[in-house]
Short mmCIF file of C-alpha atoms in Angstrom, two decimals:
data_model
loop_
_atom_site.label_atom_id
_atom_site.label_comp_id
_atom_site.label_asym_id
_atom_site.label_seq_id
_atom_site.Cartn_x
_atom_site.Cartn_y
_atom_site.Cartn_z
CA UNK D 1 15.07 -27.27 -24.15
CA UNK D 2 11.91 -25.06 -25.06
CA UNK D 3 12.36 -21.18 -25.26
CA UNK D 4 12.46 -19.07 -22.62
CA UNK D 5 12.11 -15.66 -22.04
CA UNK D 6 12.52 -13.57 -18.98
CA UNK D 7 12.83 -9.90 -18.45
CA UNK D 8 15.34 -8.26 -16.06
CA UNK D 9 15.38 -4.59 -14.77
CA UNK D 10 18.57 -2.83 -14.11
CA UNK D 11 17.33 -2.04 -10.87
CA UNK D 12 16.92 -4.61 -7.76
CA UNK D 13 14.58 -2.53 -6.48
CA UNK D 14 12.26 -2.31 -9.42
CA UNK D 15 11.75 1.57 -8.01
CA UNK D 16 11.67 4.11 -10.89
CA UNK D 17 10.42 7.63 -11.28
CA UNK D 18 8.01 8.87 -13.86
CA UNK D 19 10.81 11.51 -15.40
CA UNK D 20 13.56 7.98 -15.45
CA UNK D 21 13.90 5.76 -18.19
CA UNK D 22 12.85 2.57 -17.65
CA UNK D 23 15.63 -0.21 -18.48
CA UNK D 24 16.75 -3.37 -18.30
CA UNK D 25 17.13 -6.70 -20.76
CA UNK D 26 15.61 -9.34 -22.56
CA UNK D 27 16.80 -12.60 -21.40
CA UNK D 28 16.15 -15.31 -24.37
CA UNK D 29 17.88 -18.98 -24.00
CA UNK D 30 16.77 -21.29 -26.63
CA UNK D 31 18.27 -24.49 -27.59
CA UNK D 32 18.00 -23.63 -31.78
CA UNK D 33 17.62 -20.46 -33.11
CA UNK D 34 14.29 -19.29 -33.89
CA UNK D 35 12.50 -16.79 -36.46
CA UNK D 36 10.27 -14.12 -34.89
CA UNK D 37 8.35 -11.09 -36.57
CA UNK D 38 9.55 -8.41 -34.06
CA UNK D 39 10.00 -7.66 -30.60
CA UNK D 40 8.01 -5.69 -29.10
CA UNK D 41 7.67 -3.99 -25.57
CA UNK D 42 4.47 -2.27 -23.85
CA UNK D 43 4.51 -0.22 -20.46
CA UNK D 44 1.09 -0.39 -18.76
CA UNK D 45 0.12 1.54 -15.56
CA UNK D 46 -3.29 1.57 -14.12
CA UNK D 47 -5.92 2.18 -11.57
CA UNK D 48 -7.67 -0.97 -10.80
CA UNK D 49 -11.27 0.07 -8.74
CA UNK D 50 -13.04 -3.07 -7.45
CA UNK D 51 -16.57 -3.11 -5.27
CA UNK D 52 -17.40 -6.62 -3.68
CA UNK D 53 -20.48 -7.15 -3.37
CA UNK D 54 -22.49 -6.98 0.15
CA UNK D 55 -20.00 -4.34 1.25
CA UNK D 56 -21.41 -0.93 2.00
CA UNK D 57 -24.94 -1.74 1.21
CA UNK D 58 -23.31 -2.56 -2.51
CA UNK D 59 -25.90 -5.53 -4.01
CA UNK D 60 -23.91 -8.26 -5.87
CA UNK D 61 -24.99 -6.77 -9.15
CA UNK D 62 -22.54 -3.78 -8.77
CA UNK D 63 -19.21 -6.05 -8.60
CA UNK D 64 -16.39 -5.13 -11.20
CA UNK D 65 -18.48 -2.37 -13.01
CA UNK D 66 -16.01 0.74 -11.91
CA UNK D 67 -13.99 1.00 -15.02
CA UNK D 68 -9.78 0.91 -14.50
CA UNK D 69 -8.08 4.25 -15.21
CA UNK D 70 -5.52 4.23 -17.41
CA UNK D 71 -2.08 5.89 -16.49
CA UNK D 72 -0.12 5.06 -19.01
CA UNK D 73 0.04 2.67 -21.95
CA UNK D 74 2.63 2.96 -24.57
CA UNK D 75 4.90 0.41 -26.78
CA UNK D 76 7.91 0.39 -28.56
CA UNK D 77 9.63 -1.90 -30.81
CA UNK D 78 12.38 -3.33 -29.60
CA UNK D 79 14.08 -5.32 -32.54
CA UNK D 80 12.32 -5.50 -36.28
CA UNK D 81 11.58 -9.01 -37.86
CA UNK D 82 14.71 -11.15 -37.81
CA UNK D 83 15.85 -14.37 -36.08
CA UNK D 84 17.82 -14.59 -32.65
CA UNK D 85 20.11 -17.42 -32.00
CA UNK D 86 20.57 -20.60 -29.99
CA UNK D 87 21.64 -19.77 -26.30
CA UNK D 88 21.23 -17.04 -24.53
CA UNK D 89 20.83 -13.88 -26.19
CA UNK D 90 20.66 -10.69 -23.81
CA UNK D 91 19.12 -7.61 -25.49
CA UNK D 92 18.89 -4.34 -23.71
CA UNK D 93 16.10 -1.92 -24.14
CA UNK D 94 14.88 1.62 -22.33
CA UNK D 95 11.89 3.04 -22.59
CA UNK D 96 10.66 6.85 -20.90
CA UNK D 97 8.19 6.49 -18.80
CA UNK D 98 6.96 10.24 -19.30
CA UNK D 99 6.74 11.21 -22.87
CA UNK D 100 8.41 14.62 -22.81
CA UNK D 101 6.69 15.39 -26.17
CA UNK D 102 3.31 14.91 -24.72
CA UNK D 103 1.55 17.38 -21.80
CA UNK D 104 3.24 16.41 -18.21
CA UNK D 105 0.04 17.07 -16.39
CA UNK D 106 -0.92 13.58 -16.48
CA UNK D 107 -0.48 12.09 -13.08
CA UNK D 108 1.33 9.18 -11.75
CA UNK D 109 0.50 7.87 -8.79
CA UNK D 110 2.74 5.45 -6.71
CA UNK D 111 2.30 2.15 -6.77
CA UNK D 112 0.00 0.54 -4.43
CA UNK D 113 -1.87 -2.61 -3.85
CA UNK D 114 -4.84 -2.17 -1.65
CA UNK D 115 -8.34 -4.25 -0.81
CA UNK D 116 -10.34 -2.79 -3.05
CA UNK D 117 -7.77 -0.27 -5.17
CA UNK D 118 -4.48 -1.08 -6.76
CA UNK D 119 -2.53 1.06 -8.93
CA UNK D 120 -0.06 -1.25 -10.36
CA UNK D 121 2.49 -0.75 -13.28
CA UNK D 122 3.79 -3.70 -15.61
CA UNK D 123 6.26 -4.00 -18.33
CA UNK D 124 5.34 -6.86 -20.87
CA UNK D 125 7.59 -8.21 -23.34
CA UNK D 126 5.73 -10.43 -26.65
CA UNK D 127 8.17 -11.97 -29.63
CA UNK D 128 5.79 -12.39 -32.01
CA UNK D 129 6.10 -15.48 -34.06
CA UNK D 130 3.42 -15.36 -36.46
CA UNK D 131 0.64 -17.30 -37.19
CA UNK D 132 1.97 -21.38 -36.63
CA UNK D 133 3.99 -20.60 -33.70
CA UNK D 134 2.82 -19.24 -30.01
CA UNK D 135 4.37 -15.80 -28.99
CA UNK D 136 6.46 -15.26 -26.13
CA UNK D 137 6.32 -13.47 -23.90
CA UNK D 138 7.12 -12.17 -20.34
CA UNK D 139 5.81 -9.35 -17.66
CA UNK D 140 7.20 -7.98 -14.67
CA UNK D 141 6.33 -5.21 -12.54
CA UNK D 142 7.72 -2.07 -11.49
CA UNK D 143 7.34 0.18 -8.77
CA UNK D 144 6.93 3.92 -9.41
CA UNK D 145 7.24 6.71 -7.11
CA UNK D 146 6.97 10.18 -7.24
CA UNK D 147 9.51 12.57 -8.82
CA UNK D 148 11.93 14.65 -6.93
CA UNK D 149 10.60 17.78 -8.35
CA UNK D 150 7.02 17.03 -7.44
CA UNK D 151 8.16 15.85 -3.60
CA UNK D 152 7.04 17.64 -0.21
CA UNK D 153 9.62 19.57 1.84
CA UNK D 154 10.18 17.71 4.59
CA UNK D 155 8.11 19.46 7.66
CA UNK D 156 9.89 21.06 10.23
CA UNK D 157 8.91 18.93 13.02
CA UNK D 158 6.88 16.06 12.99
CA UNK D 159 2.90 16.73 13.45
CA UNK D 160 2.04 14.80 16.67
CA UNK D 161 -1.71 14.42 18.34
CA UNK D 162 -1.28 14.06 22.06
CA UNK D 163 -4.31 11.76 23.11
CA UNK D 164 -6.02 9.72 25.88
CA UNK D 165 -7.95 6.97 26.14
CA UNK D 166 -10.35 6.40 28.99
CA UNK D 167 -13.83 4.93 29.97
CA UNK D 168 -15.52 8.07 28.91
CA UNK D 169 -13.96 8.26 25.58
CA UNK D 170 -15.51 4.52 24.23
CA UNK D 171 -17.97 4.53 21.81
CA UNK D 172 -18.52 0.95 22.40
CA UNK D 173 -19.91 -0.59 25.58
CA UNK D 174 -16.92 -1.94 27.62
CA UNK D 175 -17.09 -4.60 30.60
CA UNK D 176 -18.92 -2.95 33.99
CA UNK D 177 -15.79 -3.67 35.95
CA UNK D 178 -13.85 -1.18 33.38
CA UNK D 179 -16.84 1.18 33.34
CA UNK D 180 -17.35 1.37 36.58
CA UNK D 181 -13.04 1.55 38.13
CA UNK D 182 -11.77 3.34 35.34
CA UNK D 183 -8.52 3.13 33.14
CA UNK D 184 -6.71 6.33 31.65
CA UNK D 185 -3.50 5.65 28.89
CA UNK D 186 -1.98 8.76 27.30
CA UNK D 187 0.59 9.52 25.01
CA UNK D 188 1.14 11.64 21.84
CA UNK D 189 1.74 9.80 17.93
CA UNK D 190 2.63 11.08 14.85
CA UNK D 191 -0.71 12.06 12.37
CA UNK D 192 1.41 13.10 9.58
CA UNK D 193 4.56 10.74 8.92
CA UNK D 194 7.27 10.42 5.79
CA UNK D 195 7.48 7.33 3.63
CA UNK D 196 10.65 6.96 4.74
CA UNK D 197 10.19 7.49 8.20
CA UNK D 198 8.41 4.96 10.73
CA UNK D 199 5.22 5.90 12.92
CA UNK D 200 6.66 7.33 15.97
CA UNK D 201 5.23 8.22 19.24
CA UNK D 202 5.02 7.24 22.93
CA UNK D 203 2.51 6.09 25.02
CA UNK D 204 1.84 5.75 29.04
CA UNK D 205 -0.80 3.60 31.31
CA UNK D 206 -1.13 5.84 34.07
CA UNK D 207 -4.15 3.94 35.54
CA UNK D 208 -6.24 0.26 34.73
CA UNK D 209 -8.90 -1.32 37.53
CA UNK D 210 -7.74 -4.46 35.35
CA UNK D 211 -4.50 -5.73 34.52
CA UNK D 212 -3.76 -5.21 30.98
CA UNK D 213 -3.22 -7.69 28.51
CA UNK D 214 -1.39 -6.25 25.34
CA UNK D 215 -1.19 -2.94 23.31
CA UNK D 216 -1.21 -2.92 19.50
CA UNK D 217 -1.01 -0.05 17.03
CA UNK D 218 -3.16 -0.94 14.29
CA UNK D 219 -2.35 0.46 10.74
CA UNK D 220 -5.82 0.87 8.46
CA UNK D 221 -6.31 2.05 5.19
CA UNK D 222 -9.42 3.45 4.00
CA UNK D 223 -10.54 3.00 0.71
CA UNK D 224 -12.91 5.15 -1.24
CA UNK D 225 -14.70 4.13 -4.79
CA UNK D 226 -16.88 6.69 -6.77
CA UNK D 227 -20.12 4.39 -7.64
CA UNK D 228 -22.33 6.51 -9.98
CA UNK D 229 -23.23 8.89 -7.74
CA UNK D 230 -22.68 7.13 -4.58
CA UNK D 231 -19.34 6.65 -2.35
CA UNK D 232 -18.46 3.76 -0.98
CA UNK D 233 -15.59 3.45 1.72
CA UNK D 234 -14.37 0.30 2.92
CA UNK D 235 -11.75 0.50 6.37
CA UNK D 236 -9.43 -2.47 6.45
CA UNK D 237 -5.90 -3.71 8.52
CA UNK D 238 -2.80 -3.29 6.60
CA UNK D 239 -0.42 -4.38 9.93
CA UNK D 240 -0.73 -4.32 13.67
CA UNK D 241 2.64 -3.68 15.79
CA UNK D 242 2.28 -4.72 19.12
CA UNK D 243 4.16 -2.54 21.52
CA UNK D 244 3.19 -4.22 24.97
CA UNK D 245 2.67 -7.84 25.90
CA UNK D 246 1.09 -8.36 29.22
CA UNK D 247 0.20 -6.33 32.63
CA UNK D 248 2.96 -2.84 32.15
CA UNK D 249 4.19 -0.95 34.73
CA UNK D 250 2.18 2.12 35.38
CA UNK D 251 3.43 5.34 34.29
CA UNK D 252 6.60 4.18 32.41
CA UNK D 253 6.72 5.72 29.02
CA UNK D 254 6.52 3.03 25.81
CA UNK D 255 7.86 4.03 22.53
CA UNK D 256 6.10 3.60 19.28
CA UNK D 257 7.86 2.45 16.57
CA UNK D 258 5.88 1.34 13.07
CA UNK D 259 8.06 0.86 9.86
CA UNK D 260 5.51 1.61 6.98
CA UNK D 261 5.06 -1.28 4.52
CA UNK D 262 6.00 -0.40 0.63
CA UNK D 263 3.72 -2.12 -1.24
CA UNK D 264 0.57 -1.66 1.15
CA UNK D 265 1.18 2.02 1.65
CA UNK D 266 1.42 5.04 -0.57
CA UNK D 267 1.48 8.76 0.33
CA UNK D 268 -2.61 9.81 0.85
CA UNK D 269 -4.16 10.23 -2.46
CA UNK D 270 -7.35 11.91 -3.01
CA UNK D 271 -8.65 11.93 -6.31
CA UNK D 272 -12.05 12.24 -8.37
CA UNK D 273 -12.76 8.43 -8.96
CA UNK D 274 -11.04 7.24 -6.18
CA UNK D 275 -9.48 7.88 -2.52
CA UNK D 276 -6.72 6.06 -0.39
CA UNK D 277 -6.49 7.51 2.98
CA UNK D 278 -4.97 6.04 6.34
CA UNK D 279 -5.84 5.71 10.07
CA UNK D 280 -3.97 4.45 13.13
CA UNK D 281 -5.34 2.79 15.96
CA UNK D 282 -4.49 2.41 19.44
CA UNK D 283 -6.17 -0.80 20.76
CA UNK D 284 -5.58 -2.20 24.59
CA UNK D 285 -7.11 -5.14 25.26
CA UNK D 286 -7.38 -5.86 29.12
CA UNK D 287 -7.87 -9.30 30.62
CA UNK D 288 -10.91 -11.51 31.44
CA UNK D 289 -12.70 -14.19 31.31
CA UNK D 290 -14.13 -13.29 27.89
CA UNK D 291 -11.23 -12.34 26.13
CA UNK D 292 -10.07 -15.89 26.92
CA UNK D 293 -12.90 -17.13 25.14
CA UNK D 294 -12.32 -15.49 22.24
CA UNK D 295 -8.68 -14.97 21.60
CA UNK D 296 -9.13 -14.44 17.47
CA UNK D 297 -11.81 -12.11 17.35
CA UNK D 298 -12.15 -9.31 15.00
CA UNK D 299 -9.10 -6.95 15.78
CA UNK D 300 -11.13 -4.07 13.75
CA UNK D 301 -15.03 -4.87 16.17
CA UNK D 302 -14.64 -3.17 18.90
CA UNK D 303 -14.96 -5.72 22.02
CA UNK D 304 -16.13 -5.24 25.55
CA UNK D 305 -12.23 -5.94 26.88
CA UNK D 306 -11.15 -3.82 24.34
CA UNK D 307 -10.13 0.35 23.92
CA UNK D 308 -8.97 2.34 21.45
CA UNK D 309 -8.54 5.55 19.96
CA UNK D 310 -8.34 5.48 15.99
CA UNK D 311 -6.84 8.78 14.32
CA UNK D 312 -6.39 10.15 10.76
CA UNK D 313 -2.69 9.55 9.34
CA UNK D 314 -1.85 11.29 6.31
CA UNK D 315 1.33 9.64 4.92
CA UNK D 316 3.59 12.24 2.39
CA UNK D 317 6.64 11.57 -0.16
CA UNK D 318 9.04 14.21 1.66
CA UNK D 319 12.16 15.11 -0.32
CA UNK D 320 14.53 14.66 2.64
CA UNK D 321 16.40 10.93 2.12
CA UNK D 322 15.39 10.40 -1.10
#
């Protein structure tokens, strides 16, 4: 049996908090026992900025110059030189995530993985065997959110947008039939929600000239890259909930209902580099002949069968339920 080593956080979760210690063990089954020259353990948190090429008006050229920020790097030796034994050999370690010594300004910002930004923290394990032998070694990550002391009080009612969504409010042209009878859906949603909260909100079809075909509630984040001196923002889908499927009754109220994804959401960030913002959309698609014909269009092009109504979302990190 070769060597292998595996790292395992105390936590199921893998959620930790900058001010925490992060812990867990070193999981090392090996059929003999085996000389090393130290174990050693480095924490690693970053911003990772990526353009693609073509997007924006970006020319190829530009891909993968933005630089990653650096969060946090830091290492710490686990065990000096010595020799671990055949089996399994468990050894625990815990390492501060914030240095207490060092200034606490320094900002953490949750995990997230994104399009074109991810901020992503690993732990990496290496037993370094010297110069005839390979290292091993290991990585996981972990998922950091923000402190308790640095979280929001919860606000003391939700902030909801009442809206409405007719003919005259398209910015896109829309089939004659709709342009011409008319449609109005209104409702009111949530534009600042908790991470721990879903999307709420309700919605009504008071009117449609054509029976409707399905309502979704689009989540999109919106990405934002400092490129020299030039911005550039790139909108894409995170999830879409659909809420209605088919022709609804008119003027029976529907409930919105979202749960947030972790890993694709964060609360809004808007920093010097870099930006992460959110939107949600409202999107009715209505039924006809050309919708039939193309049934996997685009969700984010606006379509002639199509409304919507997109609006800002800031997500927070309230301290309520955490």
């Amino acid at each position: 049996m070769s060597t292998k080593i595996d790292l395992s956080l105390s936590r199921p979760n893998r959620i930790y908090r900058p001010s925490e210690p992060l812990e867990g063990k070193i999981l090392v089954k090996s059929a003999s026992s085996i000389s090393h020259y130290g174990i050693r353990m480095a924490i690693n948190g970053s911003v990772n900025l990526q353009v693609r090429g073509g997007s924006a008006g970006v020319i190829e050229s530009f891909y993968g110059v933005v630089k990653p920020i650096t969060i946090l790097s830091r290492t710490l030796e686990i065990r000096p030189s010595g020799k671990i034994v055949s089996g399994t050999t468990e050894i625990p370690f815990s390492i501060t995530l914030r240095n207490p010594k060092e200034d606490n300004s320094e900002r953490f910002y949750e995990t997230f993985h994104g399009t074109n930004i991810s901020i992503q923290y690993l732990a990496t394990v290496d037993i370094m065997r010297g110069y005839l032998h390979k290292s091993l070694s290991a990585t996981v990550e972990f998922i950091v959110e923000s402190d308790k002391a640095d979280l929001l009080n919860p606000p003391i009612s939700p902030e909801m947008v009442i809206f409405y969504i007719t003919q005259d409010t398209q910015r896109h042209p829309i089939l004659p039939e709709l342009k011409s009878g008319g449609f109005r859906i209104t409702g009111r949603i949530s534009t600042q929600c908790s991470m721990l909260e879903p999307l709420s909100g309700e919605l009504t079809v008071e009117a449609s000239v054509l029976p409707i075909c399905s309502i979704d509630i689009h989540l999109l984040r919106v990405e934002s890259v400092l490129l020299g001196e030039k911005i550039i923002t790139e909108t894409s889908l995170i999830q879409t909930t659909q809420i209605a499927d088919g022709d609804v009754c008119r003027n029976m109220t529907l409930p919105i209902y979202v749960v947030l994804p972790r890993l694709l959401t964060c609360p809004t960030v808007l920093a010097g580099p870099f930006s992460i913002e959110f939107k949600v959309a409202i999107v009715i698609f209505f039924q006809s002949e050309l919708s039939r014909l193309h049934p996997k269009s685009d969700p984010l092009t606006p379509r002639l069968w199509m409304a919507m109504e997109t609006l800002p979302l800031e997500l927070v990190r309230a301290r309520f339920g955490v």
